[in-house]
Coordinates of C-alpha atoms in Angstrom, one line a residue:
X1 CA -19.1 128.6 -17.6
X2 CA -21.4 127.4 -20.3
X3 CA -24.0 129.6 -19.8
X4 CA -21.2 132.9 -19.7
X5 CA -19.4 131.3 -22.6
X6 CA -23.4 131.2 -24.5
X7 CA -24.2 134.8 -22.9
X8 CA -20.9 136.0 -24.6
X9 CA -21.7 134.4 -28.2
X10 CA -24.8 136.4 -28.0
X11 CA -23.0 139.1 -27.5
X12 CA -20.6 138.7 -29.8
X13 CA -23.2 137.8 -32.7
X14 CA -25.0 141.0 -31.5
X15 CA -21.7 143.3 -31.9
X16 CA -21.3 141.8 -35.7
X17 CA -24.7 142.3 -36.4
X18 CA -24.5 145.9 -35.9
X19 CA -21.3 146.5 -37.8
X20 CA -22.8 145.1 -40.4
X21 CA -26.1 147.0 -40.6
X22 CA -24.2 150.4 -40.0
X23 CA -21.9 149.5 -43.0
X24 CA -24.9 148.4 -44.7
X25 CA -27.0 151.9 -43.4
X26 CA -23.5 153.9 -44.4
X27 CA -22.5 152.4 -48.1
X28 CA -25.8 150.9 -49.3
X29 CA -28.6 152.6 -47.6
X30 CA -27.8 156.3 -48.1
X31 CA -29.1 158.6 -50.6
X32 CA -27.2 158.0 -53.6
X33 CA -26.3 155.3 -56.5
X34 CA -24.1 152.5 -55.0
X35 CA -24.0 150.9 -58.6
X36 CA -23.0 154.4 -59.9
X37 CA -20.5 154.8 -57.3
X38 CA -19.2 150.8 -57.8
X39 CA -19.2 151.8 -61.4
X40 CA -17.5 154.6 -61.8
X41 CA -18.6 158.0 -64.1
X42 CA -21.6 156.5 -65.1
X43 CA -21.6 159.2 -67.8
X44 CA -19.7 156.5 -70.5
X45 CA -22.9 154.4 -69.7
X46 CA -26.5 154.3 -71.3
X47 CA -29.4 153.9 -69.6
X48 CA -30.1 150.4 -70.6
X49 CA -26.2 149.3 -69.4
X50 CA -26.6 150.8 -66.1
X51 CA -30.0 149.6 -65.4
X52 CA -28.7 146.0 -66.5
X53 CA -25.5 146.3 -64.5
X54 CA -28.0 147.4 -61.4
X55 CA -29.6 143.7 -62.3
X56 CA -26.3 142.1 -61.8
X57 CA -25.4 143.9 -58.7
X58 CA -28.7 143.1 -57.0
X59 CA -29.3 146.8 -56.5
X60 CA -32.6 146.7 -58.3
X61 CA -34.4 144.9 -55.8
X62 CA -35.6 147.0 -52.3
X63 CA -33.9 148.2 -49.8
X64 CA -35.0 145.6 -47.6
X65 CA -34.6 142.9 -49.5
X66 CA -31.4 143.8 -50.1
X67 CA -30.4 144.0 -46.5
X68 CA -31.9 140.6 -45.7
X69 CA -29.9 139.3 -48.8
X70 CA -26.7 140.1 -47.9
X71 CA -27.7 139.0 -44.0
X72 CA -28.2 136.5 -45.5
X73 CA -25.1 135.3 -47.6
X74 CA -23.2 136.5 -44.7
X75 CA -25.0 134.0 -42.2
X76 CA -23.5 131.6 -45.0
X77 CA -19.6 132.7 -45.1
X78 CA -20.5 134.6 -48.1
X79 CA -19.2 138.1 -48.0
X80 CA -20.0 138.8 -51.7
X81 CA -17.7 139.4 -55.2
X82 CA -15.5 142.6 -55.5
X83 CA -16.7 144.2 -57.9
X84 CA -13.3 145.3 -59.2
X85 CA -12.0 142.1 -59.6
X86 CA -14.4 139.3 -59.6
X87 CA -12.5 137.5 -57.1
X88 CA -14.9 136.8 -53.4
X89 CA -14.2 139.3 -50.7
X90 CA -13.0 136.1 -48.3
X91 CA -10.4 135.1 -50.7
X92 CA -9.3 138.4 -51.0
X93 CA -8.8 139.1 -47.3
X94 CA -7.4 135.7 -46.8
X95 CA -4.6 136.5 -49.2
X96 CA -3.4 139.5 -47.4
X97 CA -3.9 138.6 -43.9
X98 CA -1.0 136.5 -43.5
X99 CA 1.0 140.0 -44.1
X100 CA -0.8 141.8 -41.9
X101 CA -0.9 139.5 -39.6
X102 CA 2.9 139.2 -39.0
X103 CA 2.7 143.2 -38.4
X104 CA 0.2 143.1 -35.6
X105 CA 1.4 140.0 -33.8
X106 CA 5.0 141.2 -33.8
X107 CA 3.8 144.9 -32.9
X108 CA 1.7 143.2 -30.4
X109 CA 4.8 141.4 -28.4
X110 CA 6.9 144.8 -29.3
X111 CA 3.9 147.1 -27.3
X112 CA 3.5 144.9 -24.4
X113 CA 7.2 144.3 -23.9
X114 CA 8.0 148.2 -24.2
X115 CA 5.0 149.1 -21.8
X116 CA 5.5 146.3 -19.4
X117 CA 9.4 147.4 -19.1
X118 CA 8.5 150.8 -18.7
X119 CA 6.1 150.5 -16.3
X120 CA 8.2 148.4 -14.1
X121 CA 11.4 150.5 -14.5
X122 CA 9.3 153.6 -13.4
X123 CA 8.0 152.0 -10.3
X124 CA 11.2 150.5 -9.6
X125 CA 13.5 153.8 -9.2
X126 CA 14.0 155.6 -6.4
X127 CA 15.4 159.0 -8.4
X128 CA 12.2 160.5 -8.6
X129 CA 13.7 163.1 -11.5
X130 CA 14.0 159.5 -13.6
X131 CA 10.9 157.8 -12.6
X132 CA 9.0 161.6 -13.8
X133 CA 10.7 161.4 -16.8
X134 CA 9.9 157.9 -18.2
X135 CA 6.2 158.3 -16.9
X136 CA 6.3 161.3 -19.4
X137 CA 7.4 158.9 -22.1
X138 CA 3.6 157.0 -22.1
X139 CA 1.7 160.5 -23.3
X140 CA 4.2 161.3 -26.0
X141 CA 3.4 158.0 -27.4
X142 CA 0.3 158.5 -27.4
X143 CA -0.1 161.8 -28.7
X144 CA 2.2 161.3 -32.2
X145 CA 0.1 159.8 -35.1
X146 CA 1.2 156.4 -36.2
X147 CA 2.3 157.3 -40.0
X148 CA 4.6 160.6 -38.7
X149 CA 6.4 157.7 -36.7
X150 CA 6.8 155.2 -39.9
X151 CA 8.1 158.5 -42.1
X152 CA 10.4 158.9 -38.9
X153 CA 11.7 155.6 -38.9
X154 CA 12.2 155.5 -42.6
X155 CA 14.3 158.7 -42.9
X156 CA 16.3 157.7 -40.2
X157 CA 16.9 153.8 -40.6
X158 CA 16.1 153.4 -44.3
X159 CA 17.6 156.2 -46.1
X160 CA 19.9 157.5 -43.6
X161 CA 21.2 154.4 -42.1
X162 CA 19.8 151.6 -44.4
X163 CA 19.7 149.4 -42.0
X164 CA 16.0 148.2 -43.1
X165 CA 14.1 148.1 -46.5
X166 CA 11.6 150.9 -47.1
X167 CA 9.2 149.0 -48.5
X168 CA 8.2 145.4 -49.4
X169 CA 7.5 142.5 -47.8
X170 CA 10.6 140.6 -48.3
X171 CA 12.1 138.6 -45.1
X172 CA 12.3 139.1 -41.4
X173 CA 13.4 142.9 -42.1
X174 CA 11.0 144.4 -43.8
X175 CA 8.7 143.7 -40.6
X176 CA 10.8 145.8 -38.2
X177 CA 10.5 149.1 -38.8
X178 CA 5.9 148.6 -39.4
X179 CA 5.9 146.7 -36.3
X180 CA 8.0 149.3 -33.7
X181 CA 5.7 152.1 -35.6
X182 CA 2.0 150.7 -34.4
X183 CA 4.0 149.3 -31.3
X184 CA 4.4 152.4 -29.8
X185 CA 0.8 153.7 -28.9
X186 CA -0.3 150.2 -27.6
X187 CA 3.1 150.5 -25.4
X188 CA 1.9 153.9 -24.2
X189 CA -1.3 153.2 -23.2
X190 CA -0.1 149.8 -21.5
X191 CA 2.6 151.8 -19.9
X192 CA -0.1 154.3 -18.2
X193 CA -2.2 151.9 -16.9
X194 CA 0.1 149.4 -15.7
X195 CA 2.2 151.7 -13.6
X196 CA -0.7 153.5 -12.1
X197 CA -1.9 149.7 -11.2
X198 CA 1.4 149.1 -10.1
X199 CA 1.7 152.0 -7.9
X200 CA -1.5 150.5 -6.1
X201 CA -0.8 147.6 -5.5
X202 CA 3.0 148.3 -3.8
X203 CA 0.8 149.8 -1.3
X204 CA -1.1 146.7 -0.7
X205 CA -0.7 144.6 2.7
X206 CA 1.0 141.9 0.8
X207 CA 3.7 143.1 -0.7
X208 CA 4.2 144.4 2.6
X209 CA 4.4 141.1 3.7
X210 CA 6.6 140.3 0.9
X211 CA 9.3 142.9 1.9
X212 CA 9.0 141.7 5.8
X213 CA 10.5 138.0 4.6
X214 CA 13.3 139.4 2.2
X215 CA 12.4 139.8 -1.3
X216 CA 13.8 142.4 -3.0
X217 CA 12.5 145.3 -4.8
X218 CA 12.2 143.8 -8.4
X219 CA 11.1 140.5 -7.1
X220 CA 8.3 142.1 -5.2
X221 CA 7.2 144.0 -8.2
X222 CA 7.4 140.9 -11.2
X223 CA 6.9 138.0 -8.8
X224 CA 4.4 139.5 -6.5
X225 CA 2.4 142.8 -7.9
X226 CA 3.3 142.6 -11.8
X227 CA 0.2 139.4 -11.9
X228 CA -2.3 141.8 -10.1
X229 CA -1.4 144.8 -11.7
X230 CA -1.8 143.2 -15.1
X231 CA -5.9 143.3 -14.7
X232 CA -6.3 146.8 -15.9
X233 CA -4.0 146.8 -18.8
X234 CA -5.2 143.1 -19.8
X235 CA -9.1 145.0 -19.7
X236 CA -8.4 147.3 -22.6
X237 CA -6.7 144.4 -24.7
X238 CA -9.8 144.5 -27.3
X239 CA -9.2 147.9 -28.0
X240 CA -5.3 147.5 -28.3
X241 CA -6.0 145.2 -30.9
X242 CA -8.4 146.5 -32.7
X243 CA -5.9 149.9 -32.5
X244 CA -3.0 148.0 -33.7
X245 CA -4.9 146.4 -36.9
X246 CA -6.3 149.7 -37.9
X247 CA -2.2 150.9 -37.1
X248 CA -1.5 147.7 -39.7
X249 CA -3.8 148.6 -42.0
X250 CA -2.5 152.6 -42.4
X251 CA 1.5 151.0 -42.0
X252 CA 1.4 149.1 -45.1
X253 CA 0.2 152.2 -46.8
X254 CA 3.3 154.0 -45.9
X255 CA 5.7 151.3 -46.3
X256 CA 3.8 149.8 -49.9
X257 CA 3.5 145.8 -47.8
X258 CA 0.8 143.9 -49.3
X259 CA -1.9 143.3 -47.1
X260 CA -5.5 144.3 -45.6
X261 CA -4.2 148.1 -46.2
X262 CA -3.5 147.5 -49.7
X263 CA -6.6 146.0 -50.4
X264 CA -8.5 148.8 -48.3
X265 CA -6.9 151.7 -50.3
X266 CA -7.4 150.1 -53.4
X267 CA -11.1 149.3 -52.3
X268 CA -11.8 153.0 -51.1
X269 CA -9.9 154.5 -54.6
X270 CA -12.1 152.1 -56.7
X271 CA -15.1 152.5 -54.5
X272 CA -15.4 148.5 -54.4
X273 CA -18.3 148.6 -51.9
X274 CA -18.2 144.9 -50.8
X275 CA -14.8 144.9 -50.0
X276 CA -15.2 147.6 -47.8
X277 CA -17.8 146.3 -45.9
X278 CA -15.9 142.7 -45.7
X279 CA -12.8 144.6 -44.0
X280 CA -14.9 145.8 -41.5
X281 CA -17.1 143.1 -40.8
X282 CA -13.0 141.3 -40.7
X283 CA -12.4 144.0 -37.8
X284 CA -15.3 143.6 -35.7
X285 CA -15.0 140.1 -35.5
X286 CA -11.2 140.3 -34.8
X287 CA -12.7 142.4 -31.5
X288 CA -15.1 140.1 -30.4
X289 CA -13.0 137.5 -30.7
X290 CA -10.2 139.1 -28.5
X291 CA -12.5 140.4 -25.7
X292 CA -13.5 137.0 -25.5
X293 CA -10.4 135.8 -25.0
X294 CA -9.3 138.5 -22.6
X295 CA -12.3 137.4 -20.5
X296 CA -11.5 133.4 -20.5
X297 CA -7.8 134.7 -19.0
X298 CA -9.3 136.8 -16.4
X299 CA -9.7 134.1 -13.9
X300 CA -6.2 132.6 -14.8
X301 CA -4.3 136.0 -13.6
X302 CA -6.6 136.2 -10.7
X303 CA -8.5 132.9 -9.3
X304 CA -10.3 134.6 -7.0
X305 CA -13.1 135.9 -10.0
X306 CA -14.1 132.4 -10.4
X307 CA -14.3 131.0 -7.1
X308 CA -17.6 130.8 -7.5
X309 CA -19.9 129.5 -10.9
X310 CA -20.9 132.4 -11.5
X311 CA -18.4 134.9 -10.5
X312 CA -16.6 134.7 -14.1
X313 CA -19.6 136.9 -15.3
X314 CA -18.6 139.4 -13.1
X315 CA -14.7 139.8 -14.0
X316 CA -15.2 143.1 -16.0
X317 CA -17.3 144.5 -13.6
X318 CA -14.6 143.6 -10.6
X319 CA -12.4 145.3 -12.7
X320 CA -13.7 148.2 -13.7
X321 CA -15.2 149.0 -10.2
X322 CA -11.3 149.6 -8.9
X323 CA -9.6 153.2 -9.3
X324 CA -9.0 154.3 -13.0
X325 CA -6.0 154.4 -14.4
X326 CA -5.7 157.8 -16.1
X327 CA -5.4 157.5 -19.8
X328 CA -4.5 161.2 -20.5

């Protein structure tokens, strides 16, 4: 286990290193001014001032040295000033991630609860006309963009029915409506794979078994192939939560929260390169961190991946050699 656990912190150190040398290669390294573009219209600017403010900025020095720099400070915790503001890029994101935190946890538990329940209640019915037409459900989901949902939900519950604020960040409330709108892809896609895993392993010698000594039809699928089933769906975990914080992120823009979103618009408006770069560095490591995660579990759903010392290495691949659930 210490030897995966070390094998996985390589990875994970390798993944951040490459986010940030393509945001490095993509706002920094590209053919144009990055202190012009920090700046603004550098036309209100003389020579002199925007040579000195290129000083500040460290964007006199190579290109190389630059890179290494910044490798550098970010080895340290350092994720550099805004340039807006003044204020460090850490500070800033640890302001707003509180808020935007509360989003994806609770859209988290919404997603899995609505997929898990669908999943089960379409393997569970014997009218096949009902079990085709929640498995439909899953695609719709998937196909309709996350903001056309939150304008949905707002006409309908906010302005129609007030029965939650529009905007804000102002109690328990104001967290509904962002939370069931980037709930409802992560719920699709968990819905898919789950009930195409589910459908596998019904037809599995043990739940066979299961049937033969008297369980009944939901206790054979919860107590018995619900744990099994769950590999699949618990696989794609990283990318449901790396989905649901970029969902976070575009949801406080439509519902005006304070929070990660803010601070990216307002970043991308002012062209505050730093902060840019510090949101997605925030990102990657928010992914690594989760796959992780989703690998330590692996053996707790299913012990049979680490019944040996080395076997936990080999709990993606044991997964991903079994059929595919379709996505589309």
């Amino acid at each position: 286990m210490t030897r995966y656990l070390f094998g996985r912190f390589l990875q994970g150190a390798f993944v951040l290193w490459a986010a940030f040398t393509l945001s490095f290669v993509v706002l920094y390294a590209l053919p144009s001014d990055p202190a012009a573009i920090m700046i603004g219209p550098s036309n209100s600017l003389t020579p002199a001032e925007l040579a000195a403010r290129r000083h500040e900025l460290g964007l006199d020095r190579s290109l190389f040295e630059q890179y290494f720099g910044r490798l550098g400070d970010l080895l340290h915790g350092d994720l550099d000033r805004s340039v807006q503001s003044g204020q460090p890029v850490r500070e800033l994101i640890g302001d707003a991630l509180p808020q935007t935190a509360a989003i994806t946890g609770l859209g988290l538990v919404v997603g899995v609860a609505l997929g898990v329940g669908l999943a089960v209640a379409a393997t569970l019915t014997h009218r096949r006309w009902l079990r085709q037409t929640l498995l439909t459900l899953p695609p719709l989901g998937v196909a309709v963009p996350s903001f056309l949902v939150g304008l949905l939900l707002l006409q309908w519950f906010s302005f129609r029915w007030q029965l939650f604020p529009a905007i804000g960040n102002s109690g328990w409330r104001s967290l509904v409506l962002p939370a069931v709108t980037i709930s409802l892809q992560p719920a699709a896609l968990i819905a898919q794979l789950l009930a195409r895993s589910l459908d596998n392993e019904l037809r599995q010698n043990y739940v066979d078994l299961a049937r033969a000594k008297g369980a009944g039809p939901a206790r054979v699928n919860v107590r018995h192939a619900l744990r099994n089933a769950a590999l699949p769906a618990l696989t794609i975990a990283g990318i449901l939560v790396g989905g649901l914080l970029a969902g976070a992120i575009v949801v406080e823009v439509v519902f005006s929260r304070n929070g990660l979103g803010r601070i990216s618009q307002a970043a991308v408006d002012s062209q505050d390169l730093p902060v840019v770069q510090g949101v997605v560095l925030f990102g990657s490591a928010v992914f690594v961190a989760v796959n992780l995660l989703v690998d330590l579990l692996y053996p707790l759903l299913d012990p049979r991946i680490a019944r040996d010392g080395g076997a936990a290495r080999r709990a993606p691949e044991a997964v991903a050699v079994g059929p595919a659930p379709s996505v589309t």
